[in-house]
């Protein structure tokens, strides 16, 4: 027998997030979504805006399982790559829509030093540690703290030494849907020992609808960034900043992803197998979320705006999707079928003193506010 619990709330108030006022969502619905092998229950919460945009969040990995919205003709579609069944996120992990941490992206050599002490991390990306290690936040069952007023708050405790990182970390991921279709995700973490933290959401988008046969490379992308952090053969930033002007990385005035994703004349595209690079946002680190990227699908008219308080955004064109991942509605996912836009600190910041620091100290909690706003072009 399926257990189902629903919470439906009407709200006309305002929610203050990092100094900005955002209209709250109207409804929230909570339900059971299966169990892990050890019997731990998985739950799902669906947040729905008055304009028809909805998001479904799983407690496993604090995962954004779906994001649905209408096209210019009012037809609904799920724009996130992923799985229909929560159990597949356990059996076939690929970070689809997951909350990643403690450290999103790569740490070169799987090691860093803090206050003169060296820390070794799991090597789960050849010679690097990726997205928090072999058992990062994306592979943990989170607990629901509350569901109310269009908001779900999830929490996780990461022990001192978890995946090699110092300090006991108490983490929350808060999802809030506004009536204009803006989904705000707020990450917060406090520690009892100095550590490094870099959290983001790893949603992979196809605004034409996941599984659309044309993929996402026909989307038009704008990123307000004058530079990227170029990488070496192991996809670790060299420490330099490379201007985007005159390159396939110049998205300041908007360009189609297909224009550069296979441009073998650029060594960075060759090393990344496409776009898999951090953009240095012109805005830098900010107190309130500001625009990091705008993604547009000319065919459907859907538009995604990504805003963040963080100084960088990682552009990833699904380069390692190789047809072995069978997603929603039994769709086979391949390279270019989706695009990720992950706001975050720069990759390998703990080993790059010139980059914005990812250090978090006791008494000074970590906070990252990001927004996915799904709409239709007028």
mmCIF file of N, CA, C and O in Angstrom, residues 223-319:
data_model
loop_
_atom_site.group_PDB
_atom_site.id
_atom_site.type_symbol
_atom_site.label_atom_id
_atom_site.label_comp_id
_atom_site.label_asym_id
_atom_site.label_seq_id
_atom_site.Cartn_x
_atom_site.Cartn_y
_atom_site.Cartn_z
ATOM 1 N N UNK A 223 26.343 34.009 -20.887
ATOM 2 C CA UNK A 223 27.022 34.022 -19.592
ATOM 3 C C UNK A 223 27.785 35.336 -19.470
ATOM 4 O O UNK A 223 28.678 35.606 -20.284
ATOM 5 N N UNK A 224 27.482 36.155 -18.466
ATOM 6 C CA UNK A 224 28.209 37.422 -18.284
ATOM 7 C C UNK A 224 29.569 37.190 -17.622
ATOM 8 O O UNK A 224 29.751 37.427 -16.434
ATOM 9 N N UNK A 225 30.516 36.715 -18.410
ATOM 10 C CA UNK A 225 31.855 36.401 -17.892
ATOM 11 C C UNK A 225 32.891 36.749 -18.942
ATOM 12 O O UNK A 225 32.794 36.304 -20.093
ATOM 13 N N UNK A 226 33.913 37.498 -18.527
ATOM 14 C CA UNK A 226 34.986 37.883 -19.448
ATOM 15 C C UNK A 226 36.130 36.874 -19.461
ATOM 16 O O UNK A 226 37.050 37.000 -20.277
ATOM 17 N N UNK A 227 36.081 35.877 -18.570
ATOM 18 C CA UNK A 227 37.194 34.927 -18.485
ATOM 19 C C UNK A 227 36.706 33.563 -18.016
ATOM 20 O O UNK A 227 35.627 33.428 -17.417
ATOM 21 N N UNK A 228 37.510 32.539 -18.318
ATOM 22 C CA UNK A 228 37.322 31.200 -17.769
ATOM 23 C C UNK A 228 38.586 30.826 -17.005
ATOM 24 O O UNK A 228 39.616 31.503 -17.104
ATOM 25 N N UNK A 229 38.502 29.742 -16.246
ATOM 26 C CA UNK A 229 39.700 29.176 -15.624
ATOM 27 C C UNK A 229 40.117 27.977 -16.473
ATOM 28 O O UNK A 229 39.543 26.898 -16.347
ATOM 29 N N UNK A 230 41.080 28.142 -17.387
ATOM 30 C CA UNK A 230 41.471 27.044 -18.275
ATOM 31 C C UNK A 230 42.004 25.857 -17.472
ATOM 32 O O UNK A 230 42.507 26.022 -16.359
ATOM 33 N N UNK A 231 41.877 24.665 -18.075
ATOM 34 C CA UNK A 231 42.223 23.436 -17.370
ATOM 35 C C UNK A 231 43.374 22.708 -18.046
ATOM 36 O O UNK A 231 43.705 22.955 -19.210
ATOM 37 N N UNK A 232 43.963 21.767 -17.270
ATOM 38 C CA UNK A 232 44.986 20.901 -17.840
ATOM 39 C C UNK A 232 44.343 19.607 -18.329
ATOM 40 O O UNK A 232 43.103 19.496 -18.378
ATOM 41 N N UNK A 233 45.143 18.625 -18.677
ATOM 42 C CA UNK A 233 44.624 17.379 -19.241
ATOM 43 C C UNK A 233 43.762 16.598 -18.256
ATOM 44 O O UNK A 233 42.962 15.746 -18.659
ATOM 45 N N UNK A 234 43.903 16.882 -16.949
ATOM 46 C CA UNK A 234 43.082 16.225 -15.937
ATOM 47 C C UNK A 234 41.880 17.068 -15.521
ATOM 48 O O UNK A 234 41.222 16.769 -14.525
ATOM 49 N N UNK A 235 41.609 18.124 -16.294
ATOM 50 C CA UNK A 235 40.480 19.025 -16.073
ATOM 51 C C UNK A 235 40.585 19.809 -14.771
ATOM 52 O O UNK A 235 39.582 20.219 -14.190
ATOM 53 N N UNK A 236 41.820 20.041 -14.325
ATOM 54 C CA UNK A 236 42.087 20.866 -13.158
ATOM 55 C C UNK A 236 42.542 22.244 -13.614
ATOM 56 O O UNK A 236 43.419 22.357 -14.481
ATOM 57 N N UNK A 237 41.975 23.324 -13.070
ATOM 58 C CA UNK A 237 42.404 24.662 -13.476
ATOM 59 C C UNK A 237 43.913 24.863 -13.312
ATOM 60 O O UNK A 237 44.510 24.405 -12.331
ATOM 61 N N UNK A 238 44.488 25.533 -14.280
ATOM 62 C CA UNK A 238 45.925 25.813 -14.222
ATOM 63 C C UNK A 238 46.256 26.901 -13.212
ATOM 64 O O UNK A 238 47.414 27.046 -12.811
ATOM 65 N N UNK A 239 45.246 27.669 -12.818
ATOM 66 C CA UNK A 239 45.454 28.811 -11.931
ATOM 67 C C UNK A 239 45.402 30.135 -12.657
ATOM 68 O O UNK A 239 45.290 31.195 -12.038
ATOM 69 N N UNK A 240 45.479 30.084 -13.985
ATOM 70 C CA UNK A 240 45.407 31.296 -14.800
ATOM 71 C C UNK A 240 43.950 31.656 -15.082
ATOM 72 O O UNK A 240 43.039 30.846 -14.889
ATOM 73 N N UNK A 241 43.743 32.880 -15.560
ATOM 74 C CA UNK A 241 42.450 33.306 -16.080
ATOM 75 C C UNK A 241 42.626 33.581 -17.564
ATOM 76 O O UNK A 241 43.524 34.324 -17.958
ATOM 77 N N UNK A 242 41.788 32.973 -18.384
ATOM 78 C CA UNK A 242 41.896 33.139 -19.837
ATOM 79 C C UNK A 242 40.737 33.993 -20.348
ATOM 80 O O UNK A 242 39.571 33.637 -20.160
ATOM 81 N N UNK A 243 41.017 35.123 -20.997
ATOM 82 C CA UNK A 243 39.937 35.933 -21.564
ATOM 83 C C UNK A 243 39.146 35.141 -22.601
ATOM 84 O O UNK A 243 39.709 34.359 -23.377
ATOM 85 N N UNK A 244 37.838 35.361 -22.634
ATOM 86 C CA UNK A 244 36.988 34.627 -23.575
ATOM 87 C C UNK A 244 36.912 35.317 -24.928
ATOM 88 O O UNK A 244 36.508 34.687 -25.919
ATOM 89 N N UNK A 245 37.289 36.559 -25.007
ATOM 90 C CA UNK A 245 37.145 37.318 -26.247
ATOM 91 C C UNK A 245 37.870 36.626 -27.393
ATOM 92 O O UNK A 245 39.025 36.226 -27.272
ATOM 93 N N UNK A 246 37.143 36.463 -28.493
ATOM 94 C CA UNK A 246 37.717 35.844 -29.676
ATOM 95 C C UNK A 246 37.768 34.330 -29.629
ATOM 96 O O UNK A 246 38.389 33.711 -30.498
ATOM 97 N N UNK A 247 37.126 33.716 -28.632
ATOM 98 C CA UNK A 247 37.141 32.257 -28.495
ATOM 99 C C UNK A 247 35.714 31.716 -28.480
ATOM 100 O O UNK A 247 34.736 32.472 -28.383
ATOM 101 N N UNK A 248 35.599 30.391 -28.525
ATOM 102 C CA UNK A 248 34.277 29.757 -28.465
ATOM 103 C C UNK A 248 33.706 29.794 -27.052
ATOM 104 O O UNK A 248 32.599 29.295 -26.820
ATOM 105 N N UNK A 249 34.440 30.390 -26.119
ATOM 106 C CA UNK A 249 33.958 30.527 -24.753
ATOM 107 C C UNK A 249 33.316 31.900 -24.497
ATOM 108 O O UNK A 249 32.927 32.182 -23.363
ATOM 109 N N UNK A 250 33.203 32.702 -25.533
ATOM 110 C CA UNK A 250 32.618 34.033 -25.369
ATOM 111 C C UNK A 250 31.100 33.942 -25.524
ATOM 112 O O UNK A 250 30.565 33.941 -26.631
ATOM 113 N N UNK A 251 30.411 33.875 -24.392
ATOM 114 C CA UNK A 251 28.948 33.802 -24.375
ATOM 115 C C UNK A 251 28.341 35.112 -23.891
ATOM 116 O O UNK A 251 27.160 35.148 -23.535
ATOM 117 N N UNK A 252 29.105 36.186 -23.873
ATOM 118 C CA UNK A 252 28.614 37.438 -23.291
ATOM 119 C C UNK A 252 27.421 38.013 -24.036
ATOM 120 O O UNK A 252 26.534 38.623 -23.418
ATOM 121 N N UNK A 253 27.390 37.828 -25.338
ATOM 122 C CA UNK A 253 26.273 38.331 -26.138
ATOM 123 C C UNK A 253 25.357 37.220 -26.615
ATOM 124 O O UNK A 253 24.482 37.451 -27.449
ATOM 125 N N UNK A 254 25.562 36.022 -26.071
ATOM 126 C CA UNK A 254 24.735 34.875 -26.438
ATOM 127 C C UNK A 254 25.258 34.171 -27.679
ATOM 128 O O UNK A 254 25.662 34.814 -28.642
ATOM 129 N N UNK A 255 25.278 32.842 -27.625
ATOM 130 C CA UNK A 255 25.648 32.041 -28.778
ATOM 131 C C UNK A 255 25.061 30.651 -28.613
ATOM 132 O O UNK A 255 24.760 30.209 -27.504
ATOM 133 N N UNK A 256 24.916 29.948 -29.736
ATOM 134 C CA UNK A 256 24.391 28.584 -29.704
ATOM 135 C C UNK A 256 25.488 27.628 -29.252
ATOM 136 O O UNK A 256 26.629 27.717 -29.706
ATOM 137 N N UNK A 257 25.134 26.718 -28.363
ATOM 138 C CA UNK A 257 26.125 25.780 -27.828
ATOM 139 C C UNK A 257 26.811 24.980 -28.922
ATOM 140 O O UNK A 257 28.008 24.698 -28.849
ATOM 141 N N UNK A 258 26.058 24.614 -29.947
ATOM 142 C CA UNK A 258 26.625 23.801 -31.028
ATOM 143 C C UNK A 258 27.745 24.514 -31.771
ATOM 144 O O UNK A 258 28.581 23.864 -32.417
ATOM 145 N N UNK A 259 27.808 25.837 -31.677
ATOM 146 C CA UNK A 259 28.823 26.600 -32.397
ATOM 147 C C UNK A 259 30.240 26.215 -31.991
ATOM 148 O O UNK A 259 31.171 26.310 -32.802
ATOM 149 N N UNK A 260 30.420 25.804 -30.711
ATOM 150 C CA UNK A 260 31.784 25.570 -30.250
ATOM 151 C C UNK A 260 32.038 24.245 -29.574
ATOM 152 O O UNK A 260 33.186 23.904 -29.294
ATOM 153 N N UNK A 261 30.982 23.470 -29.337
ATOM 154 C CA UNK A 261 31.143 22.278 -28.508
ATOM 155 C C UNK A 261 32.039 21.217 -29.138
ATOM 156 O O UNK A 261 32.610 20.369 -28.432
ATOM 157 N N UNK A 262 32.214 21.270 -30.453
ATOM 158 C CA UNK A 262 33.075 20.300 -31.142
ATOM 159 C C UNK A 262 34.211 20.987 -31.913
ATOM 160 O O UNK A 262 34.763 20.424 -32.859
ATOM 161 N N UNK A 263 34.560 22.185 -31.479
ATOM 162 C CA UNK A 263 35.596 22.945 -32.171
ATOM 163 C C UNK A 263 36.976 22.460 -31.731
ATOM 164 O O UNK A 263 37.545 22.934 -30.748
ATOM 165 N N UNK A 264 37.524 21.499 -32.469
ATOM 166 C CA UNK A 264 38.808 20.903 -32.128
ATOM 167 C C UNK A 264 40.000 21.820 -32.301
ATOM 168 O O UNK A 264 41.119 21.450 -31.943
ATOM 169 N N UNK A 265 39.778 23.028 -32.810
ATOM 170 C CA UNK A 265 40.886 23.983 -32.925
ATOM 171 C C UNK A 265 41.255 24.566 -31.566
ATOM 172 O O UNK A 265 42.344 25.107 -31.408
ATOM 173 N N UNK A 266 40.344 24.473 -30.613
ATOM 174 C CA UNK A 266 40.604 25.008 -29.278
ATOM 175 C C UNK A 266 41.005 23.866 -28.357
ATOM 176 O O UNK A 266 40.204 22.973 -28.077
ATOM 177 N N UNK A 267 42.241 23.859 -27.847
ATOM 178 C CA UNK A 267 42.700 22.764 -26.986
ATOM 179 C C UNK A 267 41.832 22.576 -25.750
ATOM 180 O O UNK A 267 41.722 21.447 -25.238
ATOM 181 N N UNK A 268 41.191 23.645 -25.275
ATOM 182 C CA UNK A 268 40.338 23.507 -24.099
ATOM 183 C C UNK A 268 39.098 22.659 -24.407
ATOM 184 O O UNK A 268 38.656 21.869 -23.577
ATOM 185 N N UNK A 269 38.565 22.800 -25.596
ATOM 186 C CA UNK A 269 37.426 21.968 -26.000
ATOM 187 C C UNK A 269 37.856 20.510 -26.127
ATOM 188 O O UNK A 269 37.137 19.590 -25.730
ATOM 189 N N UNK A 270 39.042 20.287 -26.654
ATOM 190 C CA UNK A 270 39.562 18.911 -26.801
ATOM 191 C C UNK A 270 39.739 18.265 -25.433
ATOM 192 O O UNK A 270 39.317 17.122 -25.211
ATOM 193 N N UNK A 271 40.357 18.982 -24.498
ATOM 194 C CA UNK A 271 40.591 18.414 -23.171
ATOM 195 C C UNK A 271 39.294 18.177 -22.402
ATOM 196 O O UNK A 271 39.163 17.203 -21.665
ATOM 197 N N UNK A 272 38.310 19.059 -22.610
ATOM 198 C CA UNK A 272 37.044 18.915 -21.899
ATOM 199 C C UNK A 272 36.056 18.000 -22.588
ATOM 200 O O UNK A 272 34.979 17.762 -22.054
ATOM 201 N N UNK A 273 36.415 17.481 -23.777
ATOM 202 C CA UNK A 273 35.483 16.691 -24.597
ATOM 203 C C UNK A 273 34.219 17.502 -24.900
ATOM 204 O O UNK A 273 33.121 16.943 -25.018
ATOM 205 N N UNK A 274 34.383 18.797 -25.022
ATOM 206 C CA UNK A 274 33.272 19.719 -25.166
ATOM 207 C C UNK A 274 33.419 20.787 -24.103
ATOM 208 O O UNK A 274 34.518 21.054 -23.620
ATOM 209 N N UNK A 275 32.308 21.400 -23.728
ATOM 210 C CA UNK A 275 32.359 22.387 -22.639
ATOM 211 C C UNK A 275 32.272 21.664 -21.292
ATOM 212 O O UNK A 275 31.311 20.943 -21.008
ATOM 213 N N UNK A 276 33.287 21.851 -20.471
ATOM 214 C CA UNK A 276 33.297 21.372 -19.082
ATOM 215 C C UNK A 276 34.230 22.318 -18.330
ATOM 216 O O UNK A 276 35.290 21.922 -17.859
ATOM 217 N N UNK A 277 33.801 23.586 -18.227
ATOM 218 C CA UNK A 277 34.687 24.652 -17.776
ATOM 219 C C UNK A 277 33.977 25.614 -16.832
ATOM 220 O O UNK A 277 32.767 25.844 -16.937
ATOM 221 N N UNK A 278 34.786 26.195 -15.954
ATOM 222 C CA UNK A 278 34.306 27.202 -15.015
ATOM 223 C C UNK A 278 34.465 28.597 -15.608
ATOM 224 O O UNK A 278 35.542 28.959 -16.090
ATOM 225 N N UNK A 279 33.380 29.353 -15.558
ATOM 226 C CA UNK A 279 33.388 30.737 -16.029
ATOM 227 C C UNK A 279 33.500 31.671 -14.829
ATOM 228 O O UNK A 279 32.810 31.499 -13.821
ATOM 229 N N UNK A 280 34.372 32.659 -14.968
ATOM 230 C CA UNK A 280 34.604 33.652 -13.916
ATOM 231 C C UNK A 280 33.580 34.762 -14.102
ATOM 232 O O UNK A 280 33.725 35.616 -14.985
ATOM 233 N N UNK A 281 32.540 34.748 -13.303
ATOM 234 C CA UNK A 281 31.452 35.702 -13.487
ATOM 235 C C UNK A 281 31.924 37.132 -13.203
ATOM 236 O O UNK A 281 32.610 37.382 -12.210
ATOM 237 N N UNK A 282 31.526 38.039 -14.060
ATOM 238 C CA UNK A 282 31.918 39.434 -13.888
ATOM 239 C C UNK A 282 31.472 39.993 -12.547
ATOM 240 O O UNK A 282 32.142 40.841 -11.960
ATOM 241 N N UNK A 283 30.370 39.516 -12.031
ATOM 242 C CA UNK A 283 29.803 40.038 -10.787
ATOM 243 C C UNK A 283 30.616 39.645 -9.558
ATOM 244 O O UNK A 283 30.555 40.298 -8.523
ATOM 245 N N UNK A 284 31.369 38.538 -9.640
ATOM 246 C CA UNK A 284 32.132 38.050 -8.504
ATOM 247 C C UNK A 284 31.245 37.452 -7.431
ATOM 248 O O UNK A 284 30.098 37.063 -7.676
ATOM 249 N N UNK A 285 31.777 37.369 -6.217
ATOM 250 C CA UNK A 285 31.043 36.870 -5.059
ATOM 251 C C UNK A 285 30.126 37.982 -4.565
ATOM 252 O O UNK A 285 30.577 39.096 -4.296
ATOM 253 N N UNK A 286 28.815 37.709 -4.451
ATOM 254 C CA UNK A 286 27.853 38.753 -4.112
ATOM 255 C C UNK A 286 26.978 38.338 -2.932
ATOM 256 O O UNK A 286 26.798 37.144 -2.657
ATOM 257 N N UNK A 287 26.413 39.316 -2.248
ATOM 258 C CA UNK A 287 25.569 39.050 -1.087
ATOM 259 C C UNK A 287 24.202 38.520 -1.488
ATOM 260 O O UNK A 287 23.588 37.730 -0.765
ATOM 261 N N UNK A 288 23.713 38.935 -2.647
ATOM 262 C CA UNK A 288 22.422 38.480 -3.144
ATOM 263 C C UNK A 288 22.605 37.845 -4.523
ATOM 264 O O UNK A 288 23.565 38.154 -5.232
ATOM 265 N N UNK A 289 21.698 36.962 -4.918
ATOM 266 C CA UNK A 289 21.851 36.284 -6.212
ATOM 267 C C UNK A 289 21.767 37.258 -7.383
ATOM 268 O O UNK A 289 20.874 38.096 -7.426
ATOM 269 N N UNK A 290 22.712 37.124 -8.305
ATOM 270 C CA UNK A 290 22.712 37.893 -9.537
ATOM 271 C C UNK A 290 22.857 36.940 -10.717
ATOM 272 O O UNK A 290 23.304 35.802 -10.559
ATOM 273 N N UNK A 291 22.498 37.395 -11.903
ATOM 274 C CA UNK A 291 22.455 36.539 -13.081
ATOM 275 C C UNK A 291 23.809 35.926 -13.392
ATOM 276 O O UNK A 291 24.823 36.624 -13.484
ATOM 277 N N UNK A 292 23.813 34.588 -13.576
ATOM 278 C CA UNK A 292 25.015 33.862 -13.953
ATOM 279 C C UNK A 292 24.906 33.289 -15.357
ATOM 280 O O UNK A 292 25.927 33.113 -16.034
ATOM 281 N N UNK A 293 23.686 32.976 -15.801
ATOM 282 C CA UNK A 293 23.512 32.394 -17.131
ATOM 283 C C UNK A 293 22.053 32.507 -17.548
ATOM 284 O O UNK A 293 21.140 32.483 -16.709
ATOM 285 N N UNK A 294 21.861 32.605 -18.860
ATOM 286 C CA UNK A 294 20.510 32.587 -19.448
ATOM 287 C C UNK A 294 20.533 31.579 -20.594
ATOM 288 O O UNK A 294 21.343 31.704 -21.527
ATOM 289 N N UNK A 295 19.672 30.587 -20.509
ATOM 290 C CA UNK A 295 19.594 29.525 -21.508
ATOM 291 C C UNK A 295 18.239 29.612 -22.201
ATOM 292 O O UNK A 295 17.205 29.712 -21.534
ATOM 293 N N UNK A 296 18.248 29.575 -23.538
ATOM 294 C CA UNK A 296 17.013 29.735 -24.301
ATOM 295 C C UNK A 296 16.888 28.612 -25.330
ATOM 296 O O UNK A 296 17.855 28.264 -26.010
ATOM 297 N N UNK A 297 15.675 28.062 -25.447
ATOM 298 C CA UNK A 297 15.384 27.078 -26.490
ATOM 299 C C UNK A 297 14.464 27.713 -27.523
ATOM 300 O O UNK A 297 13.286 27.952 -27.236
ATOM 301 N N UNK A 298 14.978 28.021 -28.723
ATOM 302 C CA UNK A 298 14.152 28.690 -29.729
ATOM 303 C C UNK A 298 12.917 27.890 -30.124
ATOM 304 O O UNK A 298 11.879 28.474 -30.444
ATOM 305 N N UNK A 299 13.016 26.563 -30.086
ATOM 306 C CA UNK A 299 11.905 25.732 -30.549
ATOM 307 C C UNK A 299 10.699 25.807 -29.616
ATOM 308 O O UNK A 299 9.563 25.966 -30.059
ATOM 309 N N UNK A 300 10.928 25.672 -28.319
ATOM 310 C CA UNK A 300 9.820 25.644 -27.358
ATOM 311 C C UNK A 300 9.484 27.018 -26.798
ATOM 312 O O UNK A 300 8.386 27.242 -26.294
ATOM 313 N N UNK A 301 10.463 27.931 -26.853
ATOM 314 C CA UNK A 301 10.284 29.238 -26.249
ATOM 315 C C UNK A 301 10.619 29.280 -24.773
ATOM 316 O O UNK A 301 10.561 30.342 -24.150
ATOM 317 N N UNK A 302 10.994 28.133 -24.189
ATOM 318 C CA UNK A 302 11.340 28.129 -22.762
ATOM 319 C C UNK A 302 12.670 28.834 -22.534
ATOM 320 O O UNK A 302 13.595 28.743 -23.355
ATOM 321 N N UNK A 303 12.744 29.510 -21.387
ATOM 322 C CA UNK A 303 13.934 30.242 -20.977
ATOM 323 C C UNK A 303 14.268 29.852 -19.548
ATOM 324 O O UNK A 303 13.386 29.762 -18.692
ATOM 325 N N UNK A 304 15.548 29.612 -19.293
ATOM 326 C CA UNK A 304 16.025 29.352 -17.938
ATOM 327 C C UNK A 304 17.035 30.429 -17.572
ATOM 328 O O UNK A 304 18.016 30.634 -18.281
ATOM 329 N N UNK A 305 16.787 31.118 -16.451
ATOM 330 C CA UNK A 305 17.749 32.070 -15.918
ATOM 331 C C UNK A 305 18.316 31.513 -14.623
ATOM 332 O O UNK A 305 17.567 31.094 -13.734
ATOM 333 N N UNK A 306 19.643 31.476 -14.541
ATOM 334 C CA UNK A 306 20.333 30.972 -13.358
ATOM 335 C C UNK A 306 21.003 32.143 -12.660
ATOM 336 O O UNK A 306 21.796 32.863 -13.267
ATOM 337 N N UNK A 307 20.682 32.324 -11.389
ATOM 338 C CA UNK A 307 21.290 33.392 -10.589
ATOM 339 C C UNK A 307 21.978 32.773 -9.380
ATOM 340 O O UNK A 307 21.609 31.692 -8.921
ATOM 341 N N UNK A 308 22.975 33.466 -8.845
ATOM 342 C CA UNK A 308 23.751 32.907 -7.756
ATOM 343 C C UNK A 308 24.472 34.003 -6.970
ATOM 344 O O UNK A 308 24.690 35.102 -7.488
ATOM 345 N N UNK A 309 24.846 33.644 -5.748
ATOM 346 C CA UNK A 309 25.724 34.506 -4.966
ATOM 347 C C UNK A 309 27.194 34.152 -5.192
ATOM 348 O O UNK A 309 28.084 34.910 -4.782
ATOM 349 N N UNK A 310 27.466 33.010 -5.837
ATOM 350 C CA UNK A 310 28.832 32.515 -5.995
ATOM 351 C C UNK A 310 29.545 33.193 -7.173
ATOM 352 O O UNK A 310 28.910 33.761 -8.060
ATOM 353 N N UNK A 311 30.889 33.089 -7.225
ATOM 354 C CA UNK A 311 31.656 33.829 -8.236
ATOM 355 C C UNK A 311 31.834 33.097 -9.561
ATOM 356 O O UNK A 311 32.346 33.689 -10.515
ATOM 357 N N UNK A 312 31.448 31.815 -9.626
ATOM 358 C CA UNK A 312 31.675 31.055 -10.846
ATOM 359 C C UNK A 312 30.474 30.218 -11.234
ATOM 360 O O UNK A 312 29.562 29.993 -10.428
ATOM 361 N N UNK A 313 30.455 29.778 -12.493
ATOM 362 C CA UNK A 313 29.445 28.832 -12.953
ATOM 363 C C UNK A 313 30.125 27.845 -13.891
ATOM 364 O O UNK A 313 30.868 28.236 -14.806
ATOM 365 N N UNK A 314 29.914 26.560 -13.644
ATOM 366 C CA UNK A 314 30.482 25.507 -14.474
ATOM 367 C C UNK A 314 29.510 25.163 -15.592
ATOM 368 O O UNK A 314 28.352 24.815 -15.342
ATOM 369 N N UNK A 315 29.970 25.279 -16.818
ATOM 370 C CA UNK A 315 29.196 24.868 -17.990
ATOM 371 C C UNK A 315 29.625 23.465 -18.384
ATOM 372 O O UNK A 315 30.807 23.209 -18.606
ATOM 373 N N UNK A 316 28.658 22.543 -18.456
ATOM 374 C CA UNK A 316 28.944 21.143 -18.804
ATOM 375 C C UNK A 316 27.896 20.676 -19.796
ATOM 376 O O UNK A 316 26.692 20.786 -19.549
ATOM 377 N N UNK A 317 28.343 20.177 -20.949
ATOM 378 C CA UNK A 317 27.429 19.793 -22.022
ATOM 379 C C UNK A 317 27.179 18.283 -22.085
ATOM 380 O O UNK A 317 26.934 17.738 -23.157
ATOM 381 N N UNK A 318 27.222 17.628 -20.933
ATOM 382 C CA UNK A 318 26.900 16.197 -20.887
ATOM 383 C C UNK A 318 27.880 15.352 -21.669
ATOM 384 O O UNK A 318 27.503 14.335 -22.271
ATOM 385 N N UNK A 319 29.167 15.732 -21.642
ATOM 386 C CA UNK A 319 30.160 15.094 -22.512
ATOM 387 C C UNK A 319 30.393 13.622 -22.205
ATOM 388 O O UNK A 319 30.864 12.876 -23.067
#
